[in-house]
Every structure is written in structure tokens, then in C-alpha cells.
Coordinates of C-alpha atoms and ligand atoms in Angstrom, one line a residue:
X1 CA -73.1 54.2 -161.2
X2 CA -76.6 54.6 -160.9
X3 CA -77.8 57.4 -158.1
X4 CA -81.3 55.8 -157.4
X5 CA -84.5 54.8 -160.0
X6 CA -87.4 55.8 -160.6
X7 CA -90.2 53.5 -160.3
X8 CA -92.8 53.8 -163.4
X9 CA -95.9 52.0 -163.1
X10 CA -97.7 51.3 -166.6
X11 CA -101.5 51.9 -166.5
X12 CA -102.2 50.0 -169.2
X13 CA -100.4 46.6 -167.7
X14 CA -100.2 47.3 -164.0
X15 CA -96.3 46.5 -165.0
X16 CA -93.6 47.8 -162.5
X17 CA -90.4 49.1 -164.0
X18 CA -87.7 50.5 -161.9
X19 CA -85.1 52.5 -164.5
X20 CA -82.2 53.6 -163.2
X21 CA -80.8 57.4 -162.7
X22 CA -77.5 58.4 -163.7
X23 CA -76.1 61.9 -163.4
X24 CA -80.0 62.9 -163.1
X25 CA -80.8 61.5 -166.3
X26 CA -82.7 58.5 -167.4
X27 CA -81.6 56.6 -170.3
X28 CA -84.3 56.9 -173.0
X29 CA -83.2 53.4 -174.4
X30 CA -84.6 52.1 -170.8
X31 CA -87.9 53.0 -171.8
X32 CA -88.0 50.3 -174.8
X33 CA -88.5 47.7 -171.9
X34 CA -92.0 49.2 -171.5
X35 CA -94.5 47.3 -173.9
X36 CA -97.7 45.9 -173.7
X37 CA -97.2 43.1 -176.1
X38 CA -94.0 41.2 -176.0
X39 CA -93.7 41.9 -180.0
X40 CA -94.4 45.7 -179.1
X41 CA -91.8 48.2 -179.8
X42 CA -91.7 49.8 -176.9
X43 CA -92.0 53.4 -175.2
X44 CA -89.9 56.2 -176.9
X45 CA -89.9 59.4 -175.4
X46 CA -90.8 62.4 -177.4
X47 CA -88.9 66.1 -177.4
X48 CA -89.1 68.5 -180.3
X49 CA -86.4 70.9 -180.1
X50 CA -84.4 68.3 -177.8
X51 CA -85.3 70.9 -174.9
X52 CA -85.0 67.8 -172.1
X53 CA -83.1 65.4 -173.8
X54 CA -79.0 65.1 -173.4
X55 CA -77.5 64.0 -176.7
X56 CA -74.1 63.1 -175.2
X57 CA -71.7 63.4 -172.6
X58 CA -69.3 66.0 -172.4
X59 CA -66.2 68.0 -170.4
X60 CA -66.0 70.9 -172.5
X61 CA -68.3 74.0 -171.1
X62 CA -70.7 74.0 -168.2
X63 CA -74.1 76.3 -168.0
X64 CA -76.3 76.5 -165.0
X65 CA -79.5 78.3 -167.2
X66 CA -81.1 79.4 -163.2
X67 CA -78.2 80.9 -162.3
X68 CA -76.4 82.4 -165.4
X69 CA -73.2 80.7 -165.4
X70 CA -70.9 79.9 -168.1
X71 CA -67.8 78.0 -167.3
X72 CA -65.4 76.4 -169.8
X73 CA -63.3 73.7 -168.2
X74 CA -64.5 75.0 -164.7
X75 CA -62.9 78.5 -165.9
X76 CA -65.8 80.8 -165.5
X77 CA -66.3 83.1 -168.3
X78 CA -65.9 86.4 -167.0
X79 CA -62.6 85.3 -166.0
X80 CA -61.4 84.2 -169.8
X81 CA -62.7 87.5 -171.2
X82 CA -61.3 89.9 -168.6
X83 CA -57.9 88.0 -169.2
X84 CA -57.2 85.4 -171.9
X85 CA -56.9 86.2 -175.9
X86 CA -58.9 83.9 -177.7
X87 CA -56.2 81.6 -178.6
X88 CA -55.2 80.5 -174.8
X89 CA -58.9 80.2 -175.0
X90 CA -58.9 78.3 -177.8
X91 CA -55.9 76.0 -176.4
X92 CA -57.8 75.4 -173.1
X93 CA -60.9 74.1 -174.9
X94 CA -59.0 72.2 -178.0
X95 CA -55.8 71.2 -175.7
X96 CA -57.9 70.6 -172.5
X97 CA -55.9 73.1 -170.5
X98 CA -54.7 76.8 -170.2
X99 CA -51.6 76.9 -171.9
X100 CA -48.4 78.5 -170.5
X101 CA -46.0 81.1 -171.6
X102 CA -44.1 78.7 -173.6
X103 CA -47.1 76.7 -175.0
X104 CA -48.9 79.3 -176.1
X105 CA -46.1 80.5 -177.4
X106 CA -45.7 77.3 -179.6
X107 CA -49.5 77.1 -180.3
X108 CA -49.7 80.8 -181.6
X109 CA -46.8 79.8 -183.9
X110 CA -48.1 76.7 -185.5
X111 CA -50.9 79.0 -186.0
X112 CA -49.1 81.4 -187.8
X113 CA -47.7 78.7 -190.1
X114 CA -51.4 77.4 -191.3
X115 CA -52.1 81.0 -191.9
X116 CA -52.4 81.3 -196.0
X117 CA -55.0 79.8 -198.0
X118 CA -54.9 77.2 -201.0
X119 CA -54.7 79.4 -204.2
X120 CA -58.0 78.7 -206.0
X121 CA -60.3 79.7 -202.9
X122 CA -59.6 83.3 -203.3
X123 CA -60.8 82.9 -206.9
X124 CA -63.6 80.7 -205.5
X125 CA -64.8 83.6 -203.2
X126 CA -64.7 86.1 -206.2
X127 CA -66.8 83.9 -208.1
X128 CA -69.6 84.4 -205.5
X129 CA -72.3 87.4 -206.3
X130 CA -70.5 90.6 -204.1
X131 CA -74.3 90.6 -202.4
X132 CA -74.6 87.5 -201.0
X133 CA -74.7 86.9 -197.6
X134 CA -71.2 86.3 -196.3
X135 CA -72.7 83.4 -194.1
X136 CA -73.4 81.0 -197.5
X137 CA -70.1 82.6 -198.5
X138 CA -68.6 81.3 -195.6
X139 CA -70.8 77.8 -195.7
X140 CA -69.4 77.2 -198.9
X141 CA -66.0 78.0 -198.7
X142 CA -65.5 75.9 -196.3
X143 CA -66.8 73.1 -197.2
X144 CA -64.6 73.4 -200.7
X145 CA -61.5 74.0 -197.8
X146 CA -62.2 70.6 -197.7
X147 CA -61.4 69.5 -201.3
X148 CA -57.3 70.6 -200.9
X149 CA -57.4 68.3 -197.3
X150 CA -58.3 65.0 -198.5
X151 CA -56.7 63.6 -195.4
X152 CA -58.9 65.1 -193.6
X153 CA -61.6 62.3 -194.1
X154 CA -59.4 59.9 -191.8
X155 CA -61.6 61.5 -189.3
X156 CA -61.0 58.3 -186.6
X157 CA -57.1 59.1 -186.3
X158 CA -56.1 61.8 -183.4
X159 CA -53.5 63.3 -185.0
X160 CA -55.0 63.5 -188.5
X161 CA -57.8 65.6 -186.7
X162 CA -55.6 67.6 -184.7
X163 CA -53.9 69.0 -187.6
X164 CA -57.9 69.3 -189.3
X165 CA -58.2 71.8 -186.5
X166 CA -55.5 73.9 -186.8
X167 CA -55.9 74.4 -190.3
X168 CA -59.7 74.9 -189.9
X169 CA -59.0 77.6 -186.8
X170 CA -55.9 79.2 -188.6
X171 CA -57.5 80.0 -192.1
X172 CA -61.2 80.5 -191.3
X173 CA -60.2 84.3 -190.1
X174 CA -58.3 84.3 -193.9
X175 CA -61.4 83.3 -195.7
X176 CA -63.9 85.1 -193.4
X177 CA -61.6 88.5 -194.5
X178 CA -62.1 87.9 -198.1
X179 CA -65.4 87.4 -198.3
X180 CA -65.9 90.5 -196.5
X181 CA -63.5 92.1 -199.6
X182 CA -65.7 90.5 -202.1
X183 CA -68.8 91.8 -200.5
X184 CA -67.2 95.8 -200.5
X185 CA -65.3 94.6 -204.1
X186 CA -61.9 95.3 -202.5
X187 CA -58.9 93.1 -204.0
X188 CA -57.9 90.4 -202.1
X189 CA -55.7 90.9 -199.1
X190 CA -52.5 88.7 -198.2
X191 CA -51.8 87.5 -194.4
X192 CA -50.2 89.2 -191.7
X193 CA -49.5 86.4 -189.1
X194 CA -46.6 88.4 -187.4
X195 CA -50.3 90.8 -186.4
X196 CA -51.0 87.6 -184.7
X197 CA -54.9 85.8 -184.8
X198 CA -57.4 88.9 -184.0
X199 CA -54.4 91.8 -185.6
X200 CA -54.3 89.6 -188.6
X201 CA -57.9 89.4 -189.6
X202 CA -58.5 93.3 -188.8
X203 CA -55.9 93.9 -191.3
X204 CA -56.6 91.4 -193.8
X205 CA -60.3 92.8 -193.7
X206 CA -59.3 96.8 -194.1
X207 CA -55.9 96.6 -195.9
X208 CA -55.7 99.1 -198.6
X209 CA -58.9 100.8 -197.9
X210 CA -59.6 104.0 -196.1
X211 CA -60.8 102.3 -193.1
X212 CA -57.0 100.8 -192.7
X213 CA -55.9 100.6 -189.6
X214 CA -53.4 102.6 -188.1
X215 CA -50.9 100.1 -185.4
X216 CA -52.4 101.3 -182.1
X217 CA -56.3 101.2 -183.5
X218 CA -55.5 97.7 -184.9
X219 CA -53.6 97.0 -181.6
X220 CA -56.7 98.5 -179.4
X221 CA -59.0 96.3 -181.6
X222 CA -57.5 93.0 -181.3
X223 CA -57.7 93.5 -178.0
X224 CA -61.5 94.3 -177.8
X225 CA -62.2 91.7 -180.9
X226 CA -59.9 88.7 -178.7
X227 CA -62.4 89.4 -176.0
X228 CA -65.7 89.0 -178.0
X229 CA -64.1 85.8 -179.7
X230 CA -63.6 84.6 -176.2
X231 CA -67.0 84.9 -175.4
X232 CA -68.3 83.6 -178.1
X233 CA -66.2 80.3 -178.7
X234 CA -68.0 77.5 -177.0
X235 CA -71.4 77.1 -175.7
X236 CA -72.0 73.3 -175.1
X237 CA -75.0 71.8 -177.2
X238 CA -76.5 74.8 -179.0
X239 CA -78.1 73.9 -182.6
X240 CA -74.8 74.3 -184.3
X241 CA -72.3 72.7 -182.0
X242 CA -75.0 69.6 -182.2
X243 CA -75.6 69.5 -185.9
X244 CA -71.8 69.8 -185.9
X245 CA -72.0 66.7 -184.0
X246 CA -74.9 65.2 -185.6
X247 CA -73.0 65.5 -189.2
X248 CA -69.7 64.1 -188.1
X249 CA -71.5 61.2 -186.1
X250 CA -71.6 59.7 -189.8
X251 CA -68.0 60.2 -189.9
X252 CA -68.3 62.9 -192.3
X253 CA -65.1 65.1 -192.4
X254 CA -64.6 68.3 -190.6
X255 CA -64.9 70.5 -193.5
X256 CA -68.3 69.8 -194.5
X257 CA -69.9 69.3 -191.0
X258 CA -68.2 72.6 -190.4
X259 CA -69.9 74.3 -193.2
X260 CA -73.4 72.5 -191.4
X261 CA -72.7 74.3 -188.3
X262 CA -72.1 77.5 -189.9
X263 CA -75.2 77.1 -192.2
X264 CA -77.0 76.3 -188.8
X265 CA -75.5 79.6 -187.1
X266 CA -76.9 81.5 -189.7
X267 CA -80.4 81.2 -188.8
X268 CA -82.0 84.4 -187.3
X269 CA -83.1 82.1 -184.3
X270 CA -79.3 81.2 -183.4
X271 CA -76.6 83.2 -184.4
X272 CA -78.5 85.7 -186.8
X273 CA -79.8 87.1 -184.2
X274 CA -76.9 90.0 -183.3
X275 CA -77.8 91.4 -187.2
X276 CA -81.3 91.4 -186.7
X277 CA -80.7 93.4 -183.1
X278 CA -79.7 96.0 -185.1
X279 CA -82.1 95.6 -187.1
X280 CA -84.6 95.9 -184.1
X281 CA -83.3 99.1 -182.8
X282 CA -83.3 101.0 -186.2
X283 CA -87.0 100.1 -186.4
X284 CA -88.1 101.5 -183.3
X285 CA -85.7 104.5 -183.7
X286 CA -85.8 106.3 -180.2
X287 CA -87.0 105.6 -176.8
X288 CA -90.5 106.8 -178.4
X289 CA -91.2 104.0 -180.2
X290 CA -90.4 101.2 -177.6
X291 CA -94.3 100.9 -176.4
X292 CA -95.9 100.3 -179.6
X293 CA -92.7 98.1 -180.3
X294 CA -93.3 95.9 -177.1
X295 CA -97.0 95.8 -177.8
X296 CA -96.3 94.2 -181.0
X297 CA -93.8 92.0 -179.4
X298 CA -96.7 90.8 -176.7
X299 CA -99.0 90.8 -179.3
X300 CA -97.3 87.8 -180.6
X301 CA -96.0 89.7 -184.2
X302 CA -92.5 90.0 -183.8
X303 CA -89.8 88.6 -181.1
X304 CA -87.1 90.3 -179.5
X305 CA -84.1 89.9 -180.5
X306 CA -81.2 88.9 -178.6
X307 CA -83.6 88.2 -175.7
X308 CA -84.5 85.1 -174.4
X309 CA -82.8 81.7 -174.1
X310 CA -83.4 77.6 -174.1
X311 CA -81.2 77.5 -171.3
X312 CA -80.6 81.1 -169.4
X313 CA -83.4 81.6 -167.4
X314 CA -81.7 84.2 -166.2
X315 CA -79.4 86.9 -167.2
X316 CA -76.6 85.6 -169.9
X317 CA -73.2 85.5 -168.5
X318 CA -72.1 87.1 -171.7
X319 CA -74.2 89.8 -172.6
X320 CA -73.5 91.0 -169.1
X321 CA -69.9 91.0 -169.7
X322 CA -70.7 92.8 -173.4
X323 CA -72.4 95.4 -171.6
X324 CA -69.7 96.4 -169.6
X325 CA -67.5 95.8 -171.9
X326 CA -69.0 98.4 -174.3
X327 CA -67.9 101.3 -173.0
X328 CA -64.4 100.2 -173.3
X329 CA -64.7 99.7 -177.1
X330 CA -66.5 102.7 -177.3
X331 CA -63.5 104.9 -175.6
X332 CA -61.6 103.6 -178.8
X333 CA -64.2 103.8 -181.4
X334 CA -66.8 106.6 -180.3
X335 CA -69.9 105.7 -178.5
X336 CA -72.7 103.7 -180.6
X337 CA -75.6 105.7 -179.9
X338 CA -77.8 102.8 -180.1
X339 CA -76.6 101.6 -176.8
X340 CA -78.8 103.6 -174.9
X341 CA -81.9 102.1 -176.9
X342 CA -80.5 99.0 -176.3
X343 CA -80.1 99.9 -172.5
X344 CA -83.8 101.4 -172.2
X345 CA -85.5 98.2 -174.1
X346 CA -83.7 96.0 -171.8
X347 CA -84.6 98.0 -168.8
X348 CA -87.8 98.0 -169.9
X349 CA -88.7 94.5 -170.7
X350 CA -87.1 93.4 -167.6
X351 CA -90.2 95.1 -166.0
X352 CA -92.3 94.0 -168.1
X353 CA -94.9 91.2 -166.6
X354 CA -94.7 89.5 -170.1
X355 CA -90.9 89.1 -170.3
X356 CA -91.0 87.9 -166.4
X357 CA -93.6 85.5 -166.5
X358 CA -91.2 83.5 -169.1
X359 CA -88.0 84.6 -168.4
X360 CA -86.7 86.3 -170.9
X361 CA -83.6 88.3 -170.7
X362 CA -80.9 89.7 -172.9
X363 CA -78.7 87.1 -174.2
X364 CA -75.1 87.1 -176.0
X365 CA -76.4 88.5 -179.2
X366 CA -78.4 92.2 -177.7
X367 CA -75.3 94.1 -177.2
X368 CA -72.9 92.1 -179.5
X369 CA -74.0 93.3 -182.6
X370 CA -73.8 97.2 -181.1
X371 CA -70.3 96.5 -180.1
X372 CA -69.2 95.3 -183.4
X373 CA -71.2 98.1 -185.8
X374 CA -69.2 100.7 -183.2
X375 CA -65.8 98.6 -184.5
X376 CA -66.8 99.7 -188.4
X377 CA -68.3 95.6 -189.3
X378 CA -71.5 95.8 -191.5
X379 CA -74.3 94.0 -189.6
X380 CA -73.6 90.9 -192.1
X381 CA -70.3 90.4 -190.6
X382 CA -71.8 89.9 -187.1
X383 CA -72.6 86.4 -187.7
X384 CA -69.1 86.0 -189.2
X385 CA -67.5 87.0 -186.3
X386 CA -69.7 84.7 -184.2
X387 CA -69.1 82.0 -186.5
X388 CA -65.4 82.6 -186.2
X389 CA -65.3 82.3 -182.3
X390 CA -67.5 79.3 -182.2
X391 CA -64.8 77.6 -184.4
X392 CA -62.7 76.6 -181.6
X393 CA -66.1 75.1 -179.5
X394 CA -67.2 73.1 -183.1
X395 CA -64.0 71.6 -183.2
X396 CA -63.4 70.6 -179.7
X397 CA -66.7 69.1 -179.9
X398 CA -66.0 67.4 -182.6
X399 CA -63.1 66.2 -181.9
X400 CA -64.4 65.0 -178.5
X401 CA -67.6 62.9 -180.3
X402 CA -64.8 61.0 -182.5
X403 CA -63.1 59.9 -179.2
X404 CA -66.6 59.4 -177.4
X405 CA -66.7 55.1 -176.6
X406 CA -70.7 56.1 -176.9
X407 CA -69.9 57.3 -180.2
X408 CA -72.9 56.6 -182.9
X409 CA -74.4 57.6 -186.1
X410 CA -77.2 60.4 -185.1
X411 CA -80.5 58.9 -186.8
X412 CA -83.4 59.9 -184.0
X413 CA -86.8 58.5 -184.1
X414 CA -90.2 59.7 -184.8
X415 CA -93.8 59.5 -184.1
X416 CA -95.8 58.5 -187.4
X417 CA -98.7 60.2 -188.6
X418 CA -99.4 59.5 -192.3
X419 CA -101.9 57.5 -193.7
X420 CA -102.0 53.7 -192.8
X421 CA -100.7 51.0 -195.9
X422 CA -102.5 52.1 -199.1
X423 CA -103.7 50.3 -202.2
X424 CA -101.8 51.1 -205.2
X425 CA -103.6 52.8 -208.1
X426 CA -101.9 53.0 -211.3
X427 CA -101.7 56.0 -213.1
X428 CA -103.9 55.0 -216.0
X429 CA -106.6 54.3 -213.4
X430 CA -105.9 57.9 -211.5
X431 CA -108.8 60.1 -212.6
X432 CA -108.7 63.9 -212.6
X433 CA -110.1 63.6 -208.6
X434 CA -107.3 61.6 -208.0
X435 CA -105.8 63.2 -205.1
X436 CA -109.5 64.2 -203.1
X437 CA -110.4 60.1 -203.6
X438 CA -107.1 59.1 -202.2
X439 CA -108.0 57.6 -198.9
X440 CA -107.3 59.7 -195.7
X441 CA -105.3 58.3 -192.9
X442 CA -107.1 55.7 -191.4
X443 CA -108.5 57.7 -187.9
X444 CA -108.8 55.4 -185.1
X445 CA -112.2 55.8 -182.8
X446 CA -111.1 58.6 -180.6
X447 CA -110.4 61.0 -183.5
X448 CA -106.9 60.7 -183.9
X449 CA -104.6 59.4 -186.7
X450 CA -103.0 56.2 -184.5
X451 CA -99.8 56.3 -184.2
X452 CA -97.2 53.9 -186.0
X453 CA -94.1 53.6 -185.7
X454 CA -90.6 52.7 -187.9
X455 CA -90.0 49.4 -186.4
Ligands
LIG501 C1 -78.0 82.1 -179.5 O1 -78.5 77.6 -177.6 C2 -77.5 78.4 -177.4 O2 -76.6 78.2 -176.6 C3 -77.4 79.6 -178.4 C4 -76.4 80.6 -178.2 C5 -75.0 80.1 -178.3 O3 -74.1 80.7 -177.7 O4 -74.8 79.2 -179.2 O5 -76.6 81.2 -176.8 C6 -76.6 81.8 -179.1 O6 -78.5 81.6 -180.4 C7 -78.8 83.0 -178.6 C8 -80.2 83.2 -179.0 C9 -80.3 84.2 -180.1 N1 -81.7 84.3 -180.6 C10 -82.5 85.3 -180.4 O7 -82.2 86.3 -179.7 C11 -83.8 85.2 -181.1 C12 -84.9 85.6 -180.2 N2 -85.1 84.6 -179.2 C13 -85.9 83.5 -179.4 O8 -86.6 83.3 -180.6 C14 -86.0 82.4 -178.4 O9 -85.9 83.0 -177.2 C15 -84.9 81.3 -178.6 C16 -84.9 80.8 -180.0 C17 -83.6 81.9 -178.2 C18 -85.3 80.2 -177.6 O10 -86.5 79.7 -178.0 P1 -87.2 78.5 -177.2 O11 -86.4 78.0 -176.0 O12 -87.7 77.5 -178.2 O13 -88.4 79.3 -176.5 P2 -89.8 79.4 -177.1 O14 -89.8 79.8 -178.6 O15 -90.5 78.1 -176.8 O16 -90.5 80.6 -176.3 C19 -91.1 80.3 -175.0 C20 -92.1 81.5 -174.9 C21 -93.0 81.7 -176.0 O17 -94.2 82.3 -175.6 P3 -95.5 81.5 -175.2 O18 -95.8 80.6 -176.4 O19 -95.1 80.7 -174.0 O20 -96.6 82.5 -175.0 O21 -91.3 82.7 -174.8 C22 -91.7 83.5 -175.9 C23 -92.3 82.6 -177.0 O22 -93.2 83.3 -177.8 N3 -90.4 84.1 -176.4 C24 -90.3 85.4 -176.9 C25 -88.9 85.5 -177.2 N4 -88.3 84.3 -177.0 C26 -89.2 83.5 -176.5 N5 -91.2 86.4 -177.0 C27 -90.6 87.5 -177.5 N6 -89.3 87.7 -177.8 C28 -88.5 86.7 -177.7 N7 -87.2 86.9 -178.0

């Protein structure tokens, strides 16, 4: 139900065009209508980066970037990670709802039963080189998860993806483990599901080693990992929840546009960005070398990282919650002393006229990556543990674009640029000056390369 239009007048017609507004959005298809020759293609509208343009619909999570506020299913996130383990949370987003005593009860079981791995991807992991990054570890396992579930290419069929999603949120803790084993060259660990989700992976990471967990460490850290999971499971349209999407929209199966989303995590823009924190803070050292670090920074040589936000303009929801939650980890684990770095920089920046003017503040991944090096992970497990939260927003996102009546194959436009249609030279007749001769792209009288378009 449209909410009003808006009236567009075309300059270069004196056309009229009234397009209608729904949910303060105008369709971009609506814009096709506008054309100066009825064989004309039409207007497209242009957005690298997709930083004003809705992809889809959805009921999963809600952000309000002005005013910091994460909710998922209306349940505001503070809320979840003050109260909720990660698999209630996990339920609410995959199930739609919180679940009770008795569901969750149920759900945590049939977890438990998808907890072991097919034999040959242990042996798969300890093929890859022990340095490798775990995150094209995990990418690749993953998608070779895959090859033991060939069902799971019925990807139109609710029930066949509802049991693609427990087995994809049951064993990527399992596989996430053992490639943490291959990276130290520990043997490979079996399953504990009685430790339940967070217990199980702690132990399947430090079993056998010296940094084994006794039962109340492993008990205190389950607790405080649960939490981080929890606030780092869903996050509506970031780049790998929608290249998650944008994979699957071919009806690909959940394995391998999985293994897309976790290959999208891993850039150092997106999820890579809690390792390179650390990174960050070991470079400037101490408080002293925070003003030639920020001059870099507003020089325009290096970025912050874990600051700033496509959507927050304001302070993240999360990395508020981390903050505080910090210094409960730390009462378990001994403080991280790069917290108070991490605590000046911010408090800096925040005064800072450069930081204010674009509204940049700390965002999920500045304190993450502090918390987690304080828990004994090597900073190329922080993405790994991001990646294994966000499972549970991929495949509710997924599984919410396969039932989507809007449903269709991802295949955006563009705007061409390259040269206009070229006489073919053979390659006998393709002297040495070949490639200087070729002709340029035809430039139209005010200088610039006229556009064409795919039609
Ligand atoms: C995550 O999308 C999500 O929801 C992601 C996420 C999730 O849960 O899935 O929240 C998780 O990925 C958090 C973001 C983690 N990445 C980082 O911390 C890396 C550092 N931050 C950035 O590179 C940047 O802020 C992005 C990538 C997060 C956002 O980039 P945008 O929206 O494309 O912003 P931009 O690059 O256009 O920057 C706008 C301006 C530029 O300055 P001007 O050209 O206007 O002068 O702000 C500047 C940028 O140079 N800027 C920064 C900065 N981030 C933006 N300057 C210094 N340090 C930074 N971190």
C-alpha cells in the first residue's frame, strides 16, 4: 500500500511521473518508465556499495544507524546478551521465536545429535598448510561439508533446509576447532556435546593441550563466549549476510554460499577487522603513540579499525555492550592490558573534530578482538569466532530469501564505459603497436565516454 509519491519531473521531456512510496522506498524498477525515446531503456539508478538501496525485505533484525539500536525480532540486543545463550538466540532468529524451557530443551538436543563430522574432513583440514589462515580453512571446509549432503541442493523444500541448518550450525563449531588444531599441529579432538554448543567448542579447541580447560574455567567461558556469539549472530544486510543471499538467489546450496559469506567475512573491511584491532594497538604501543597514530589516520594513510560504520552513525549497540562486558571476562581471565589503549584511542577520537565531522565511532569489532585475545584465541581465530556467530543470521537469511514470493536470481545492472563497437583486426594484421593503434572509446562532445548500456 503505497504511503504517497513522489512527483519527478524530467528536464529533458517536461514528462511528469508520479512513482509511488512504499515503506519509504521507491521501487527502482519504477524508474524504467522514465525514457526519452519510447525504444529507450529507461532510468536506472546508480549505488556503489548499495549504501541507499534495499535489496529485499525482511523480519529478521532491525538497526536504527542515528540512534544505535540493534533489535532482533523486536528483542533489543542488550537484552539477548545480558540473558540468552546463543542457541535461544539462535532459535529465535532460525525458529522465529524465543524458545521455552522445553523447546530449547529439544533444540539443544537435536543439536547435540548433528554434533560429529563426516570422517574425511578431519583428514581434509590436515591436508591444509598449518599456516594458513583459518578463514580459507574454514571457506573451504565448508563448502566440501557440502559434498557428504547432497540433499542439500533441494534448496526450494522447507524441511530439507531446515535440517541444512542444523547440520551447518551444529558442526561448524566442530570444524572451526580443528582447524584451530591444525594451525597449533595438535591432533584432532573428538566432540563433547554433553559440554553443550559454546562448552563443546572450548574443549574441542584446548583438549589435550596445556591450555585445557579445567570444568569451572570452561564453564565461566561458555558463558562469556555464548554472550559474544550472541552479539555477533545477525546483523541484517551486511556484505556477507547479502552475498550469502546473493549466492543462494541462484539456488545454489547452503554449503557453498556459506563458504561465500565466510570468504566475504574475511575481508579486513568486514569481519577482519577485530584481528587487525589488535593489530592497531600493538603498533601504536602506549598512550604515546596515539598522536602521530591519529595524524596518520587524518592524513588519509591508514583507517581505524573497528571504528566506523555504513549504518551506525552513532555508537554500536554492541561494542557498548563489549565494553562493559570486558571487565567480566577479564575477572576470569586477567585483565588485557590493551584495554586501556583501546579505552584512551576511543576517548580520544570521539573528540576529535575529524572522527565527529563523519561520524565515526567504535563499532562491534574495537573491543571484540581484546576480549577474545584475554580468553587465550590467537588473533586469527577472531574472525572464526565472528564467523561462527553469524552462522545462525546467514542461515535465517537464507532460509527466509528461499521462502521470499520476491524471490530472484541477484544479476544487478551497470553503467557502461568501454569503448563503443570495434572493427575486428586479425591477428596477422596486428602489428607490434597493436594495442596504442587500437581505437579509444569513442568520447562524446562534452568529454566523456557516453554511456551505454546492456539492454
Ligand atoms: C563490520 O555492515 C555491517 O553490519 C558490518 C558489521 C556486521 O555486524 O556485519 O557491523 C561488522 O564489518 C563492522 C565494520 C568493521 N570494519 C572496520 O572497523 C574497518 C574500518 N572501518 C571502515 O573501513 C569503514 O568505516 C567501513 C568499511 C566500516 C564503512 O565504510 P563506508 O560506509 O564505505 O564509509 P567510507 O569508506 O565511505 O568512509 C566515509 C568517510 C571517508 O572519509 P572522506 O572520504 O569522507 O574524507 O569516513 C572515513 C573515510 O575515509 N572513514 C574512516 C574510517 N571509516 C571511514 N577514516 C578513518 N578510520 C576509519 N575506520
Amino acid at each position: 500500500m503505497a504511503e504517497g509519491t513522489l512527483s519527478v519531473t524530467d528536464s529533458r521531456t517536461g514528462a511528469r511521473y508520479e512513482l509511488p512510496i512504499t515503506a519509504s522506498t521507491v521501487r527502482a524498477m519504477d524508474l524504467r518508465q522514465i525514457r526519452t525515446d519510447p525504444d529507450e531503456f529507461g532510468l536506472m539508478s546508480y549505488d556503489p556499495g548499495y549504501t541507499n538501496t534495499a535489496a529485499c525485505t525482511s523480519r529478521v533484525a532491525y538497526l536504527d544507524g542515528a540512534r544505535g539500536v540493534l533489535r532482533y525480532r523486536g528483542y533489543p540486543i542488550e537484552d539477548l546478551a545480558k540473558n540468552c545463550t546463543y542457541t535461544e538466540v539462535a532459535h529465535l532468529l532460525m525458529r522465529g521465536h524465543l524458545p521455552t524451557s522445553a523447546e530449547l530443551h529439544g533444540w539443544d538436543n537435536e543439536l547435540a545429535a548433528e554434533m560429529r563430522l563426516p570422517p574425511g574432513l578431519p583428514d581434509l583440514i590436515e591436508t591444509f598448510p598449518a599456516g594458513a589462515h583459518p578463514m580459507v580453512m574454514l571457506a573451504s571446509t565448508v563448502a566440501a561439508l557440502g559434498t557428504y549432503y547432497p540433499d542439500g541442493r533441494h534448496v526450494t523444500d522447507t524441511a530439507c533446509r531446515h535440517r541444512q541448518r542444523l547440520r551447518l550450525l551444529a558442526k561448524i563449531p566442530l570444524i572451526a576447532a580443528l582447524i584451530y588444531r591444525r594451525t597449533r599441529r595438535y591432533s584432532r579432538s573428538e566432540p563433547r556435546p554433553d559440554l553443550g554448543y559454546a562448552g563443546n567448542f572450548l574443549h574441542m579447541l584446548w583438549q589435550g593441550t596445556s591450555r585445557q580447560l579445567g570444568p569451572q574455567d570452561l564453564k565461566v567461558l561458555a558463558k562469556a563466549l555464548d554472550a559474544l556469539l550472541v552479539l555477533h549472530a545477525e546483523h541484517e544486510q551486511n556484505c556477507s549476510t547479502s552475498t550469502m543471499r546473493q549466492v543462494a538467489s541462484s539456488e545454489a546450496d547452503p554449503y557453498v554460499s556459506l563458504a561465500a559469506a565466510v570468504a566475504a567475512l574475511s575481508g579486513p573491511l568486514h569481519g577482519g577487522a577485530n584481528e587487525r584491532v589488535l593489530q592497531m594497538l600493538d603498533e601504536i604501543g602506549s598512550t604515546a603513540g596515539i598522536p602521530a597514530f591519529m595524524r596518520s589516520v587524518k592524513a588519509g594513510e591508514r583507517r581505524m579499525m573497528g571504528f566506523g560504520h555504513r549504518v551506525y552513525k552513532n555508537y554500536d549497540p554492541r561494542a557498548r555492550v563489549l565494553q562493559d562486558f570486558a571487565e567480566q571476562v577479564f575477572e576470569t581471565t586477567g585483565k588485557n592490558p590493551k584495554i586501556a589503549l583501546a579505552v584512551e584511542l576511543e576517548r580520544i577520537a570521539l573528540q576529535d573534530d575529524y572522527f565527529v565531522r563523519r561520524k565515526l565511532y567504535p563499532n562491534v569489532d574495537f573491543y571484540s578482538g581484546i576480549i577474545y585475545e584475554a580468553m587465550g584465541f590467537p588473533p586469527e581465530m577472531f574472525t572464526v569466532l565472528f564467523a561462527i556467530g553469524r552462522v545462525a543470521g546467514w542461515l535465517t537469511h537464507w532460509d527466509e530469501s528461499m521462502a521470499d514470493p520476491e524471490r530472484r536470481i541477484a544479476r544487478p545492472r551497470q553503467i557502461y564505459r568501454g569503448p563503443g563497437i570495434t572493427a575486428f583486426v586479425p591477428i596477422e594484421a596486428r602489428g607490434r603497436d597493436y594495442a596504442e593503434e587500437r581505437p579509444a572509446a569513442p568520447v562524446s562532445s562534452h568529454g566523456s565516454v557516453p554511456s551505454h548500456r546492456s539492454l
